[in-house]
Every structure is written in C-alpha cells, then in structure tokens.
Amino acid sequence: MTAFDDSAAPYRPLVLDPADAADAATLRQLLATAWIEHTDLREGLRAELDRLVGLPPGIDPHEERWVYYPWRRALVAVLGPDAFRAIRSDRNRNKLTRDEQQRLAGLAVGVVGQSVGHSVAYALALEGSCGRLRLADFDTIELSNLNRVPGGLFDVGVNKSVVTARRVAELDPYLPVEIWQAGVLDETADEFLDGLSLVVEECDSLDIKFAVREAARRRRIPLLMETSDRGLFDVERYDLEPDREPFHGLLGTTTGAQLRGLDTKAKAPHVLRILDPGRLSARMAASLAEIGETITTWPQLGSDVQLGAAIVTAAVRRIGLGAKLSSGRTRVDLEAALDSLAEPGYLDDDPVDPAPEPAEEQPPADAVAAILACAQRAPSGGNVQPWRLRGDTELIEITLDPTAATAMDVRLRGSAVAVGAALHNARVAAAAHGLLGEPELRVDESAAPLVARLPLRAGRDPDLAADYPLALARHTNRRLGIARVLSATVVPALRSAAAAEQASVHAVTSVDALAEAAQLLGASDRVRYLTPQLHDELYAELRWPGEDLRTGIDVRTLDPAPDELAKLQVGRRTDVMDRLREWSGGTALGEFTVDRVRASSALIAVTMRPRAGDEPDLADYARAGAAVERVWMRAQLLGLAVQPVSPVFLYADRPEDLRSVSPEFTDTLASIQRRFLDVLGIPEDENVALVLRLSYAAPASVRSRRLPVPGSRNDG
C-alpha cells in the first residue's frame, strides 16, 4: 500500500509522527505532492494550549503529528494526542471533570445503524464520551437520508458507516473507529459485540434488532435505543438483568426467526407493540397509516434525531460513570415542553428591591429604655443578637443566650464578644444619662454561661458619654471602597481605643500584606461554603426583602454588584456546593471578601491576653468585645467604613476546635490560620476577638435592624 492509495483507507486518516523515520519519509512525499492541500494548525493550537487553566501535567507542547485524509486529499498538522485532547475537551469541564473524561475514554461503544446512529456516534465523539467506536451499516447514503444524516452531496452513494467514520476522523483523528460495511447479521451479532462496553441499536430491521438484543443478553452488555418520536428512549440493562426479555417483553413469545424477512405491512403490528401506539405523536401515528400510500416510509426529522443523540449520549455517560440508569422507557418530549412555556417566576421579583427603610428613631426618652436600646445596637456575628436584655431603674442585665450559637462560635466566644460590645454600649448610654455604675461580668452562673450586669446609680464619665452618638450611629459598611493610604494618626488612635479595655490592635496596611490576607480570608470563606453545616448557617443568617429583617443580615446591606448577587443566589444551592467539594474547587467562593479586602486601607485584628491562666474565659472575650466596639466607633469617627471579615477559625485555638468547625477541612484551616496570624503579626499568647477591614467608601445604603427590647420603642 502506498500513501496515496485512497481506496485502501476510505474512512481512517493516516497519522504521521515526524519523529519516526518511516513516517517522516511518507510525510515528505505527501508534502511534495501538488494535488494535496496542506493546513498547519500547530501555532494556533499551541496558543490555545497556553491559555488553558489547570493544564494536565506531562503534556509536551512540542509533540506533533501530521494527519492525511485521503478522501479529502488534505494534510493537516496538529499537536500530539495528549495536547490535542486536552484542548479539544477543555470546554467539557466541569460538566465532565478530567477524571470523568478519563473513565469514559475506557468505553468501547458499538452503534448499529448509521442514520440515527450517525448522530449518536458523532455526539459521543464530540463529547469524548468513549474511547473506541464500532459502527455498522450495510446501506449507502441516499439523498433522502440527508434530511437527518448530517452529511453532504459528496457522501451520496458512500456506505453510511464510512460517512460517519470520516466525520468522526475529521473531528478527532486519534479516536479509534472500526466499521462493519456489511452491517450486523444474525450470525455475526456476537462477533460485533465482542469487547464492547455497550451497544446502541438504531437499525430498521426487526429481526436484527432482536438478534442484537439476544447477543447483548448473552454477553451481558447494556443496550440503548432512541426512536425519534416524542423523544422515545429505551434502556435494557442486560449487564444487570441477564434474564431480561428483549424489548421489555413487549413482543411476548415472538422470536427473532419469526421476524426475519417480513415486509413493511407484516412488520407493522410488531412495531406498534414496541412503540406503544397510544403514546405516539399524532403526526407519527397518522403517518403510519399513510406509508406506501401518500408517503414512502415512516418520517423522521433531523432535529428529533439530534435530540435522540443527546439523550443516548447522556445515558452512555451515566453507564460509563457508574451513575444510576435503570432499565425501562422514557420520553423527552420537546413539543410538550414547548407547550408548557411560561414566564419565569422571578421576573418581577427584585431580590434586593430597596424597600423603604423605617425612619430612624430617636432614642427613647426614658433612661432605662434608652440604655437598653443602645445595648441592642451592638454588633454580633450574623446579627443574631445572642443575648437577653433586662433592665429596671437599678440594674441593666445582659445574659448570653447560647441557643443562637453556630459552629463558628467556638465555645461561645463570639457570643461573649457580642455581649461585651452590648455592655459597652449600655455603659456609654448610662454615662450619657448620668447613671453609670461599675460593670460586672460573671462566668458560669447557673442561669447562663456569661452574665453582664451594670448597676444604675448616679455617676458620670464624660469620655464615655461623648461616645453615645457614636454608639447609636455605629454600623457595618460592606461597600467595596477604595484603597486610600491611611493617615499616620489612624492606627495609633485605634490602638489607644483598644488599650482603654486592655486590648491590642494589630494592623496591616501595605498592598502586599492586604493582598495576602485577602487570599487567606477568601480561602476561609471557601471552607465556609463547602462545609455543609457552615453553609447552612451562612444562608440561615441572610434575610431577603419580605422576610423579618430584625435579625440576621439584610442582603441589601451587602451592597452586592449584579454578578455578586447572582453568585450569592447560586451559592445557596447545596447540590452546587456538593459538586465543588467533590472537585476540590470553589476558589471563586471567596471573591466577595477578597475583592473588598484588597480594596481596603487596612485590616486590623483586635486581640487580648487572658487575665488569668493560659486560656481566656468568656469574661476575657467580653472585655475584648468592649474594645472592639470602642475601636469600631473610633474608626467610624475618623471617616472609615468598617466591616467584620473574621475567618471561620477565629475562635478556634485547639485542633479539636478546628475539627468542630469543619471536620473535612481541619488541616486546611490549620494551615490558613497559621499563615493569617503571621501576616497580622499576632503573638501566640494573644487571642483574636474580631477582624475588621477599614476602607474609604460611600455610606452604606441600608443598616441592619434589631429586635425590640423591653421598655424600648427601638426596632432599627
């Protein structure tokens, strides 16, 4: 055989490796032949390869092949098989992961009948859902076939399996394809199925349909069939049910031998038993009565055939990946689906419709009510307000409520910080009303893990009283902001505010440090999304317009951009998070925080040292909470927007704490935590109460609301 003997290779290309001496000699001959067209795709393919994200290891971009298509008299230069397939299958991800593509590449699929079967085989090759194809059809292309076979005039008179194989070869010259130009016969069905993973049966002959099923049953090979009317699709899992009757038993005791040689009229009763005439489309059922009268044979539309190919390919994926696919029958009826067109339910529902905000209330005139209202304005994780407030003319009491705790609130430390902030607000309001007593923090009382008490008696503190308007105005601002350099006086002022409560402030302000911290906080957010309990708690915190906005985080306070809102809505889906966790993906889940921290002027951590022993108690965290409130108010007074961006590991200082936060990502969190503390320069003997980002931003459009408290009209 010579390289130019077109008849010797009517459907397979000649793949030449220039590094092989014999192939190189053949290539030189082909390149020197005037009537052979040359196309060099290598430069463009290498550019595509360079653009791929997550390129598989070990691919040699310099490996190349020349492919000769004798039926086209054309020579094409491409990259080697690994690079070629990496590029061609890249857009499959992550509908199909690379691991899944590799598993599917182990499938050998036979397709009997190359009218509907042509589209099936091509769809399988297009998607890379198999590693080998075996095609059978004895017939040749006629012009009337081209209403559904995606060929052309040059294919008329060519064997149908050859036409399919050529089209596949022009898509992927590396995919092995065998053809049986004599088709499948009763006596060759077993041989055709030998070595196959599954078979797709799309032939017209009833006796061959039966023979293929009997062979599939003997060899325990699954069989698929698509019938191109109302998306009728059959699955016969002979691999799982070797005793299953062909055609689901619809033909009863009829045998293949009884079906052999029947004319169209004699076949009709058997065909109708298989197709279920009561569920045929009206046009198909009416057409069956016209065969041989006003139409030549049963009708098929190219679009129905393409739909069938998609259905079969989806089923092959399921079999190849071990997903559930039972024996049986279904219909994917596009006409019925189009009949059910309706307006999307969410078109008129703006998920962040800026509903009118309640008017800002003035503080209550009654002193006790005003103190309680100010305490209620304190910050808390997820705005859960983890306290019970009680007050009379003699005492304000703030009791930690453990029922509001989440997995991130390790050992109620976050709740204690919130109680401490509420106590500080109460002191500020009491000072403004001349009723400031000496506060007391009690740990592990029988009534609660932490109780803060503030006696009300004649007493003043001008510095605290001056902060009363600041306490009422303090709020979270999550707008993106701009990364403007802080004045040299800002961080010292914040440290001074923290020192008043025996706490410290650690700050990073450089662009590089902020970028590193942003990536670590983004990685922490990823863990929050991908850990089922943390994910559930995250979305339980969010409040949408129309819901009770007095607790939780009003989505409007996030000031999300349209793309961020879309991601937030997708992010609530647990099935999506399950997939991302399975793929070890989800880096983009932290983008909201990453973008905001990178656009900040500073990132600060408010920290404290335990007053007694090596481990802080809840009273220590409550005192740190007072420092957080002081720092927050001071930052706002200096014109800064403030947003908590605390990582999920914030209150975890032991390995068992990290396991309780996220059992699956314990090691990941430990690594992020070490790096994060290093970036902020936090000593080992200090504990973090809260992490805040500071930026210069437009005012927040919406403020979080609060539950009312006894004796207060405050609801905002």
XYZ file of C-alpha atoms in Angstrom:
716
model
C 0.000 0.000 0.000
C 1.254 3.478 -0.820
C 0.453 6.689 0.987
C -1.680 7.766 -1.977
C -3.902 4.696 -2.314
C -7.172 6.398 -1.383
C -9.232 3.239 -1.717
C -7.064 1.385 0.810
C -8.090 3.709 3.662
C -11.576 5.002 2.791
C -12.514 6.141 6.295
C -9.420 6.334 8.528
C -6.798 9.082 8.335
C -3.096 8.362 8.160
C -1.469 9.781 11.317
C 2.236 10.514 10.829
C 4.827 11.176 13.505
C 7.635 13.367 12.108
C 9.968 11.918 14.737
C 9.578 8.458 13.180
C 11.885 7.867 10.190
C 9.340 5.921 8.112
C 6.556 8.408 8.843
C 8.895 11.307 8.049
C 9.639 9.798 4.625
C 5.924 9.396 3.866
C 5.312 12.947 5.051
C 7.929 14.324 2.669
C 6.218 12.538 -0.220
C 2.828 13.949 0.737
C 4.175 17.469 1.167
C 5.757 17.255 -2.283
C 2.500 16.171 -3.946
C 0.909 19.105 -5.730
C -2.709 17.968 -5.500
C -2.648 17.520 -1.699
C -3.789 20.550 0.306
C -1.678 21.466 3.363
C -3.045 23.065 6.562
C -0.831 23.838 9.557
C -2.753 24.319 12.832
C 0.188 23.954 15.218
C 0.785 27.609 16.076
C -2.861 28.280 16.860
C -3.166 25.080 18.889
C -0.109 25.961 20.968
C -1.633 29.376 21.662
C -4.829 27.646 22.820
C -2.802 25.284 24.984
C -1.073 28.226 26.654
C -4.461 29.733 27.550
C -5.776 26.630 29.291
C -6.345 26.911 33.033
C -5.258 23.862 35.011
C -3.336 22.155 32.236
C -2.777 18.433 32.982
C 0.824 17.618 33.906
C 3.222 15.988 31.495
C 1.893 17.423 28.234
C 4.594 18.120 25.664
C 3.562 21.152 23.568
C 6.271 20.333 21.036
C 4.952 16.867 20.215
C 3.173 16.997 16.854
C 1.586 14.896 14.137
C 0.620 15.309 10.502
C -2.738 13.787 9.546
C -3.515 12.778 5.972
C -7.196 12.473 4.973
C -7.194 10.548 1.683
C -10.878 11.164 0.924
C -10.202 14.915 1.140
C -6.672 14.770 -0.288
C -5.695 17.020 2.590
C -2.810 17.062 5.069
C -3.217 18.756 8.463
C -0.525 19.482 11.068
C -1.722 19.218 14.677
C -0.277 18.676 18.144
C 0.312 15.261 19.675
C -2.602 13.244 21.085
C -2.297 14.414 24.713
C -2.186 18.124 23.908
C -4.837 17.729 21.199
C -7.302 16.063 23.557
C -6.558 18.461 26.409
C -7.503 21.373 24.163
C -10.490 19.749 22.486
C -12.058 18.515 25.735
C -11.247 21.552 27.878
C -14.658 23.120 27.447
C -16.260 19.939 28.774
C -15.074 20.887 32.229
C -16.707 20.722 34.673
C -19.791 19.211 33.112
C -17.265 16.404 32.861
C -14.168 16.537 35.009
C -10.859 15.324 33.630
C -11.089 12.216 35.808
C -14.552 11.503 34.425
C -13.335 12.052 30.870
C -10.554 9.550 31.546
C -13.081 6.995 32.796
C -15.280 7.482 29.739
C -12.246 7.046 27.493
C -12.247 3.408 28.625
C -15.626 2.742 26.967
C -15.945 0.892 23.672
C -19.334 1.670 22.121
C -20.983 -0.108 19.221
C -23.604 1.665 17.108
C -25.774 -0.457 14.823
C -27.477 1.591 12.089
C -25.982 4.823 10.794
C -28.953 7.094 10.169
C -29.918 7.963 13.753
C -26.701 6.138 14.686
C -24.570 8.651 12.759
C -25.661 11.469 15.081
C -25.239 9.248 18.140
C -21.685 8.236 17.187
C -20.719 11.803 16.365
C -22.159 13.150 19.634
C -20.175 10.532 21.570
C -17.002 11.509 19.734
C -17.757 15.215 20.071
C -18.053 14.897 23.821
C -15.241 12.391 24.271
C -17.700 10.039 25.975
C -15.983 6.918 24.686
C -12.519 5.730 23.751
C -13.431 3.499 20.798
C -16.317 3.297 18.314
C -17.550 0.346 16.286
C -20.047 1.270 13.556
C -22.223 -0.962 11.421
C -24.480 -0.356 8.423
C -24.734 -2.182 5.082
C -26.544 0.668 3.340
C -25.280 3.676 1.393
C -26.258 7.318 1.702
C -29.146 8.410 -0.497
C -30.282 11.973 -0.982
C -33.432 11.281 1.054
C -31.213 10.358 4.045
C -29.801 13.870 4.176
C -32.900 15.207 5.951
C -31.471 13.672 9.138
C -27.938 12.431 8.413
C -25.563 15.421 8.716
C -23.662 14.606 5.545
C -23.495 16.276 2.137
C -23.816 15.627 -1.559
C -20.291 14.209 -1.725
C -21.475 11.412 0.612
C -24.289 10.175 -1.638
C -23.509 6.613 -2.705
C -20.973 6.100 0.118
C -21.531 3.467 2.792
C -23.229 5.061 5.803
C -20.720 3.725 8.322
C -17.878 5.111 6.194
C -19.544 8.546 6.164
C -19.862 8.504 9.966
C -16.278 7.321 10.452
C -14.913 10.031 8.158
C -16.804 12.749 10.003
C -15.504 11.472 13.336
C -11.953 11.310 11.950
C -12.143 14.930 10.818
C -13.142 15.842 14.380
C -10.610 13.650 16.205
C -8.015 11.735 14.174
C -6.833 9.943 17.320
C -10.167 8.274 18.188
C -10.134 4.617 17.032
C -13.116 3.766 14.822
C -13.967 0.382 13.288
C -16.653 -0.096 10.648
C -18.732 -3.061 9.520
C -19.815 -2.210 5.995
C -21.828 -5.411 5.736
C -23.855 -4.407 8.777
C -24.738 -6.804 11.579
C -26.330 -10.137 10.740
C -27.947 -12.717 12.960
C -24.830 -14.900 12.711
C -22.375 -12.015 13.310
C -24.110 -10.204 16.190
C -21.978 -11.878 18.849
C -18.782 -11.038 16.998
C -19.851 -7.398 16.625
C -20.499 -7.093 20.367
C -17.232 -8.766 21.328
C -15.181 -6.373 23.506
C -17.834 -3.649 23.640
C -18.892 -1.855 26.831
C -22.402 -1.186 25.490
C -24.334 -1.146 22.238
C -26.657 1.443 20.719
C -29.194 -0.193 18.414
C -30.653 2.102 15.712
C -31.292 -0.208 12.761
C -34.534 -0.667 10.818
C -34.673 -4.471 10.579
C -36.804 -6.048 13.330
C -35.028 -9.409 13.191
C -31.603 -7.723 13.527
C -32.922 -5.622 16.391
C -33.925 -8.869 18.067
C -30.613 -10.584 17.236
C -28.581 -7.701 18.709
C -30.615 -7.896 21.914
C -30.162 -11.628 22.243
C -26.413 -11.238 21.744
C -26.310 -8.380 24.253
C -28.150 -10.536 26.757
C -25.732 -13.419 26.229
C -22.754 -11.097 26.694
C -24.387 -9.075 29.499
C -23.953 -5.767 27.658
C -26.342 -2.815 28.183
C -28.372 -1.792 25.143
C -29.791 1.656 24.320
C -32.313 2.653 21.631
C -33.763 6.043 20.655
C -36.811 6.133 18.385
C -37.051 9.812 17.353
C -40.730 10.350 18.132
C -41.555 12.387 21.230
C -38.044 11.579 22.422
C -38.852 7.906 22.989
C -35.851 6.249 24.649
C -35.308 2.670 25.821
C -32.711 1.194 28.154
C -32.184 -2.548 28.511
C -29.596 -3.313 31.176
C -28.629 -6.844 30.258
C -25.439 -6.305 32.256
C -27.559 -6.041 35.409
C -30.511 -8.227 34.328
C -29.220 -11.011 32.060
C -32.629 -12.731 32.089
C -34.487 -9.640 30.938
C -36.770 -10.190 27.921
C -35.903 -8.249 24.727
C -37.930 -5.074 24.151
C -39.027 -5.181 27.826
C -41.108 -8.273 26.942
C -43.414 -6.232 24.682
C -43.190 -8.817 21.873
C -44.230 -11.674 24.145
C -43.149 -15.042 22.791
C -42.182 -13.721 19.344
C -38.678 -14.798 18.288
C -36.128 -13.254 16.002
C -36.602 -16.027 13.453
C -40.305 -15.166 13.184
C -39.418 -11.544 12.372
C -36.932 -12.346 9.623
C -37.914 -11.357 6.085
C -41.218 -9.640 6.950
C -42.377 -6.880 4.636
C -43.428 -3.457 5.921
C -47.073 -4.420 6.298
C -46.268 -7.601 8.210
C -43.855 -5.744 10.498
C -46.418 -3.106 11.453
C -48.178 -4.988 14.304
C -44.849 -5.807 15.945
C -43.575 -2.244 15.503
C -46.727 -0.855 17.086
C -46.411 -3.213 20.069
C -42.891 -1.880 20.627
C -43.742 1.798 20.099
C -46.980 1.898 22.168
C -49.383 3.428 19.602
C -51.387 5.213 22.273
C -48.411 7.433 23.042
C -47.097 8.133 19.546
C -47.290 11.731 18.417
C -50.403 12.434 16.414
C -48.336 13.181 13.295
C -46.353 9.932 13.566
C -49.430 7.822 14.260
C -51.287 9.354 11.322
C -48.243 8.933 9.080
C -48.063 5.189 9.803
C -51.428 4.824 8.122
C -50.099 6.615 5.039
C -46.932 4.549 4.456
C -46.987 3.193 0.926
C -49.970 5.359 0.122
C -49.035 9.045 0.287
C -45.571 8.734 1.860
C -42.718 6.319 1.158
C -41.769 5.224 4.702
C -42.015 6.416 8.300
C -40.950 10.040 8.766
C -38.055 11.357 10.843
C -36.892 14.928 11.426
C -33.267 15.920 11.734
C -33.939 17.855 14.948
C -35.580 14.796 16.524
C -32.559 12.712 15.552
C -30.192 15.268 17.089
C -32.250 15.249 20.290
C -32.070 11.453 20.319
C -28.289 11.597 20.009
C -28.156 13.893 23.028
C -30.359 11.521 25.049
C -28.270 8.472 24.153
C -25.016 10.298 24.913
C -26.319 11.334 28.331
C -27.217 7.700 29.045
C -23.778 6.489 27.907
C -22.202 8.975 30.338
C -24.289 7.558 33.164
C -23.282 3.992 32.384
C -19.626 4.919 31.960
C -19.507 6.872 35.229
C -21.476 4.338 37.240
C -24.436 6.668 37.805
C -27.986 5.373 38.165
C -29.608 4.249 34.901
C -32.333 1.662 35.172
C -33.858 -0.493 32.505
C -37.049 0.990 31.148
C -38.525 3.617 28.881
C -38.899 7.365 28.995
C -39.834 10.233 26.693
C -38.116 13.577 26.327
C -40.970 15.347 24.565
C -39.887 18.742 23.240
C -43.320 19.592 21.858
C -44.898 19.050 25.274
C -42.159 21.108 26.872
C -42.743 23.952 24.423
C -46.474 23.762 25.114
C -45.711 24.445 28.781
C -43.808 27.684 28.187
C -44.431 30.199 30.968
C -42.948 33.394 32.277
C -40.062 32.821 34.710
C -41.430 33.185 38.211
C -38.746 35.579 39.360
C -39.042 38.206 36.591
C -40.985 40.679 38.733
C -39.213 39.878 41.983
C -36.141 42.018 42.549
C -34.294 40.047 45.262
C -32.712 43.250 46.572
C -35.568 45.661 45.903
C -34.717 48.680 48.053
C -37.940 48.755 50.064
C -38.400 51.935 52.085
C -36.396 51.919 55.281
C -38.176 52.759 58.526
C -37.494 56.264 59.716
C -34.544 56.495 62.081
C -35.969 56.641 65.573
C -34.733 58.949 68.219
C -33.504 57.318 71.428
C -36.292 56.698 73.930
C -36.836 59.489 76.434
C -36.883 57.032 79.321
C -33.329 56.473 80.540
C -33.628 52.705 81.114
C -35.254 52.186 77.728
C -32.541 54.320 76.096
C -29.780 52.282 77.724
C -31.366 49.001 76.628
C -31.900 50.323 73.093
C -28.262 51.366 72.856
C -27.098 47.955 74.128
C -29.274 46.312 71.476
C -27.435 48.288 68.754
C -24.198 46.389 69.485
C -22.697 44.193 66.732
C -22.949 40.395 66.768
C -21.942 37.653 64.364
C -24.663 37.316 61.740
C -26.666 39.927 63.690
C -28.102 37.105 65.806
C -28.163 39.297 68.955
C -27.124 36.414 71.229
C -28.356 37.969 74.446
C -31.333 38.556 76.666
C -31.685 42.126 77.908
C -33.437 43.117 81.094
C -33.450 46.422 82.914
C -35.059 48.468 85.631
C -34.135 51.649 87.446
C -31.446 49.845 89.431
C -29.815 47.310 87.098
C -29.180 46.501 83.458
C -28.558 42.802 82.877
C -27.249 41.235 79.651
C -27.351 37.436 79.627
C -25.604 35.363 76.951
C -28.133 33.208 75.101
C -26.373 30.024 73.907
C -29.286 28.994 71.657
C -28.057 31.434 68.999
C -24.593 29.832 68.727
C -23.216 28.497 65.422
C -20.324 26.190 64.573
C -18.048 29.213 64.104
C -18.928 30.405 67.617
C -16.446 28.030 69.229
C -17.174 27.628 72.935
C -19.470 30.700 72.752
C -16.515 33.046 72.352
C -18.122 35.049 69.555
C -21.300 35.415 71.607
C -19.204 36.644 74.535
C -17.611 39.295 72.311
C -21.114 40.448 71.338
C -22.219 40.574 74.978
C -19.142 42.652 75.798
C -19.948 45.084 72.984
C -23.547 45.359 74.237
C -22.294 46.016 77.766
C -20.024 48.775 76.485
C -22.939 50.376 74.641
C -25.000 50.194 77.828
C -22.205 51.916 79.753
C -21.963 54.645 77.106
C -25.715 55.325 77.276
C -25.723 55.144 81.068
C -22.876 57.674 81.212
C -24.820 59.992 78.910
C -27.778 59.790 81.307
C -25.647 60.228 84.431
C -26.433 56.712 85.677
C -23.075 54.981 85.300
C -22.271 52.257 87.784
C -19.425 49.743 87.930
C -19.973 46.839 85.487
C -19.621 43.214 86.495
C -19.012 40.089 84.381
C -19.978 36.715 85.826
C -18.966 33.442 84.180
C -20.686 30.070 84.505
C -23.583 31.145 86.627
C -26.381 28.639 86.864
C -28.617 30.808 84.704
C -26.205 31.326 81.803
C -22.572 30.869 80.654
C -21.998 34.630 80.902
C -23.943 37.441 82.586
C -23.035 41.138 82.373
C -24.517 43.474 84.954
C -24.458 47.246 85.026
C -25.828 48.851 88.205
C -27.574 52.159 87.569
C -26.621 54.824 90.065
C -25.577 58.434 89.906
C -22.300 58.506 88.028
C -20.666 60.221 85.088
C -17.817 59.678 82.648
C -17.552 62.492 80.087
C -15.401 60.430 77.715
C -17.883 57.547 77.628
C -20.832 59.944 77.389
C -19.250 61.625 74.382
C -19.394 58.272 72.560
C -23.179 57.947 72.917
C -23.977 59.401 69.458
C -21.218 57.202 68.005
C -22.735 54.072 69.539
C -26.114 54.873 68.037
C -24.570 55.597 64.615
C -22.181 52.627 64.523
C -22.968 50.216 61.673
C -21.387 47.834 59.167
C -20.454 49.179 55.737
C -19.787 46.425 53.197
C -19.347 48.665 50.166
C -16.286 47.964 48.042
C -14.469 51.213 48.894
C -11.101 52.454 47.721
C -7.639 51.558 48.970
C -6.526 55.001 50.120
C -3.461 55.297 52.358
C -4.399 55.852 55.999
C -3.301 58.938 57.833
C -0.371 58.219 60.143
C -2.606 59.037 63.140
C -5.322 56.454 62.449
C -3.744 53.219 63.682
C -2.351 54.861 66.869
C -5.841 56.227 67.585
C -7.359 52.770 67.200
C -4.704 51.224 69.418
C -5.434 53.840 72.055
C -9.140 52.979 71.912
C -8.389 49.274 72.374
C -5.908 49.936 75.199
C -8.714 51.507 77.235
C -10.049 47.943 77.593
C -6.586 46.327 77.985
C -6.733 45.064 74.387
C -4.451 45.473 71.391
C -4.780 46.264 67.696
C -2.638 44.590 65.026
C -2.866 46.220 61.612
C -1.655 45.575 58.068
C -1.772 48.427 55.579
C 0.653 47.556 52.787
C -0.738 46.466 49.437
C 1.164 43.167 49.501
C 0.111 42.270 53.048
C -3.517 43.134 52.309
C -3.412 41.000 49.162
C -2.018 38.036 51.102
C -4.556 38.456 53.889
C -7.326 38.749 51.288
C -6.393 35.402 49.739
C -6.340 33.718 53.145
C -9.731 35.158 54.096
C -11.068 34.079 50.712
C -9.784 30.556 51.377
C -11.556 30.643 54.732
C -14.806 31.700 53.030
C -14.407 28.799 50.611
C -14.313 26.403 53.563
C -17.417 28.100 54.944
C -19.306 27.459 51.718
C -18.077 23.893 51.277
C -18.671 22.705 54.849
C -22.357 21.685 54.940
C -23.106 22.930 58.461
C -21.286 26.229 57.945
C -23.028 26.686 54.585
C -26.442 26.090 56.137
C -25.699 28.555 58.929
C -24.382 31.155 56.479
C -27.584 31.186 54.459
C -29.726 30.964 57.583
C -28.238 34.352 58.524
C -29.267 36.059 55.286
C -32.543 37.948 55.092
C -34.279 38.922 51.870
C -36.843 41.705 51.408
C -40.196 40.499 52.644
C -38.641 38.455 55.453
C -38.282 39.504 59.089
C -35.279 41.850 58.906
C -34.920 42.405 62.644
C -32.335 39.631 62.938
C -29.766 38.246 60.525
C -28.054 40.082 57.687
C -30.287 42.007 55.306
C -28.962 41.099 51.837
C -29.198 44.771 50.868
C -26.509 45.610 53.440
C -24.067 43.621 51.301
C -24.498 46.206 48.532
C -23.845 43.413 46.030
C -22.992 44.114 42.411
C -25.257 42.233 39.959
C -22.668 39.491 39.398
C -22.118 39.166 43.163
C -25.856 38.833 43.715
C -26.048 36.108 41.065
C -23.175 34.238 42.750
C -24.889 34.632 46.115
C -28.066 33.074 44.753
C -26.186 30.198 43.128
C -24.133 29.763 46.295
C -27.176 28.869 48.349
C -27.601 25.617 46.396
C -26.277 22.664 48.373
C -26.059 20.492 45.244
C -23.668 23.020 43.693
C -21.541 23.063 46.847
C -21.506 19.259 46.857
C -20.055 19.268 43.334
C -17.437 21.904 44.136
C -16.391 19.938 47.200
C -16.174 16.760 45.106
C -13.955 18.567 42.586
C -11.792 20.271 45.251
C -12.901 23.512 43.604
C -14.677 26.650 44.759
C -11.825 29.169 44.888
C -14.183 31.827 43.498
C -16.487 31.416 46.509
C -14.261 33.789 48.471
C -14.160 36.528 45.817
C -16.593 38.846 47.639
C -14.255 39.071 50.624
C -11.062 39.006 48.543
C -12.203 41.963 46.440
C -13.185 44.010 49.461
C -10.062 43.357 51.489
C -7.838 44.167 48.509
C -9.742 47.451 48.107
C -9.232 48.356 51.778
C -6.886 50.757 53.506
C -6.212 48.435 56.419
C -7.054 45.130 58.009
C -6.988 45.068 61.802
C -7.352 42.426 64.471
C -8.500 43.343 67.969
C -6.768 40.990 70.415
C -6.413 40.419 74.143
C -4.455 38.352 76.629
C -6.254 36.285 79.268
C -6.287 37.879 82.685
C -5.641 34.603 84.490
C -4.162 31.328 83.256
C -3.202 30.385 79.726
C -6.686 30.225 78.253
C -9.130 33.144 78.176
C -12.601 32.687 79.637
C -15.817 34.219 78.371
C -15.295 37.302 80.544
C -11.986 37.939 78.756
C -13.755 37.738 75.408
C -16.485 40.064 76.674
C -13.863 42.659 77.681
C -12.356 42.276 74.209
C -15.836 42.853 72.804
C -15.908 46.229 74.559
C -12.551 47.011 72.921
C -13.978 46.019 69.518
C -16.846 48.469 69.994
C -14.515 51.257 71.040
C -12.244 50.657 68.029
C -15.183 50.424 65.630
C -16.686 53.713 66.809
C -13.304 55.454 66.665
C -12.694 54.229 63.101
C -16.107 55.485 62.002
C -15.449 58.837 63.661
C -12.272 59.053 61.561
C -14.318 58.656 58.379
C -13.651 54.971 57.759
C -16.098 52.306 56.606
C -15.887 49.249 58.877
C -16.792 45.644 58.067
C -16.113 42.483 60.100
C -14.286 39.903 57.959
C -13.458 37.358 60.592
C -12.356 33.920 59.303
C -14.176 30.736 60.283
C -11.278 29.666 62.522
C -11.341 32.912 64.535
C -12.277 31.381 67.888
C -10.531 28.030 67.406
C -7.254 27.706 69.286
C -7.008 23.908 69.505
C -7.040 21.163 66.853
C -10.311 19.851 68.297
C -11.816 23.330 67.874
C -10.933 23.307 64.181
C -12.442 19.831 63.818
C -15.668 21.069 65.362
C -15.774 23.951 62.878
C -15.105 21.856 59.764
C -14.214 18.162 60.128
C -13.413 17.830 56.426
C -11.172 20.899 56.192
C -9.412 20.785 59.565
C -5.903 20.620 58.114
C -6.701 23.308 55.549
C -7.962 25.644 58.262
C -4.922 24.964 60.437
C -2.631 25.998 57.594
C -4.655 29.125 56.759
C -4.809 30.079 60.441
C -1.035 29.879 60.919
C -0.363 31.993 57.856
C -3.064 34.524 58.714
C -1.780 35.097 62.246
C 1.728 35.519 60.831
C 0.553 38.099 58.277
C -1.103 40.162 61.019
C 1.829 39.654 63.387
C -0.294 38.312 66.250
C 1.753 36.773 69.104
C 0.958 33.254 70.270
C -0.172 34.453 73.709
C -2.878 36.729 72.310
C -6.392 35.756 71.268
C -8.331 37.470 68.492
C -11.738 38.941 69.287
C -12.606 40.255 65.829
C -11.035 41.116 62.458
C -12.170 44.300 60.733
C -11.447 45.754 57.334
C -11.212 49.535 57.061
C -11.780 51.458 53.859
C -12.946 54.743 52.468
C -16.352 54.098 50.937
C -19.695 55.705 50.200
C -22.215 55.481 53.050
C -23.990 52.156 53.467
C -27.364 52.196 51.730
C -29.072 50.060 54.384
C -28.391 49.458 58.067
C -29.112 46.220 59.886
C -32.141 46.314 62.124
C -32.627 44.950 65.630
C -35.271 43.213 67.685
C -37.221 45.422 70.083
C -36.247 45.268 73.750
C -38.457 45.547 76.809
C -39.215 49.159 77.618
C -37.890 50.390 74.228
C -39.594 51.545 71.034
C -36.404 50.770 69.145
C -36.780 48.492 66.116
C -33.933 49.732 63.934
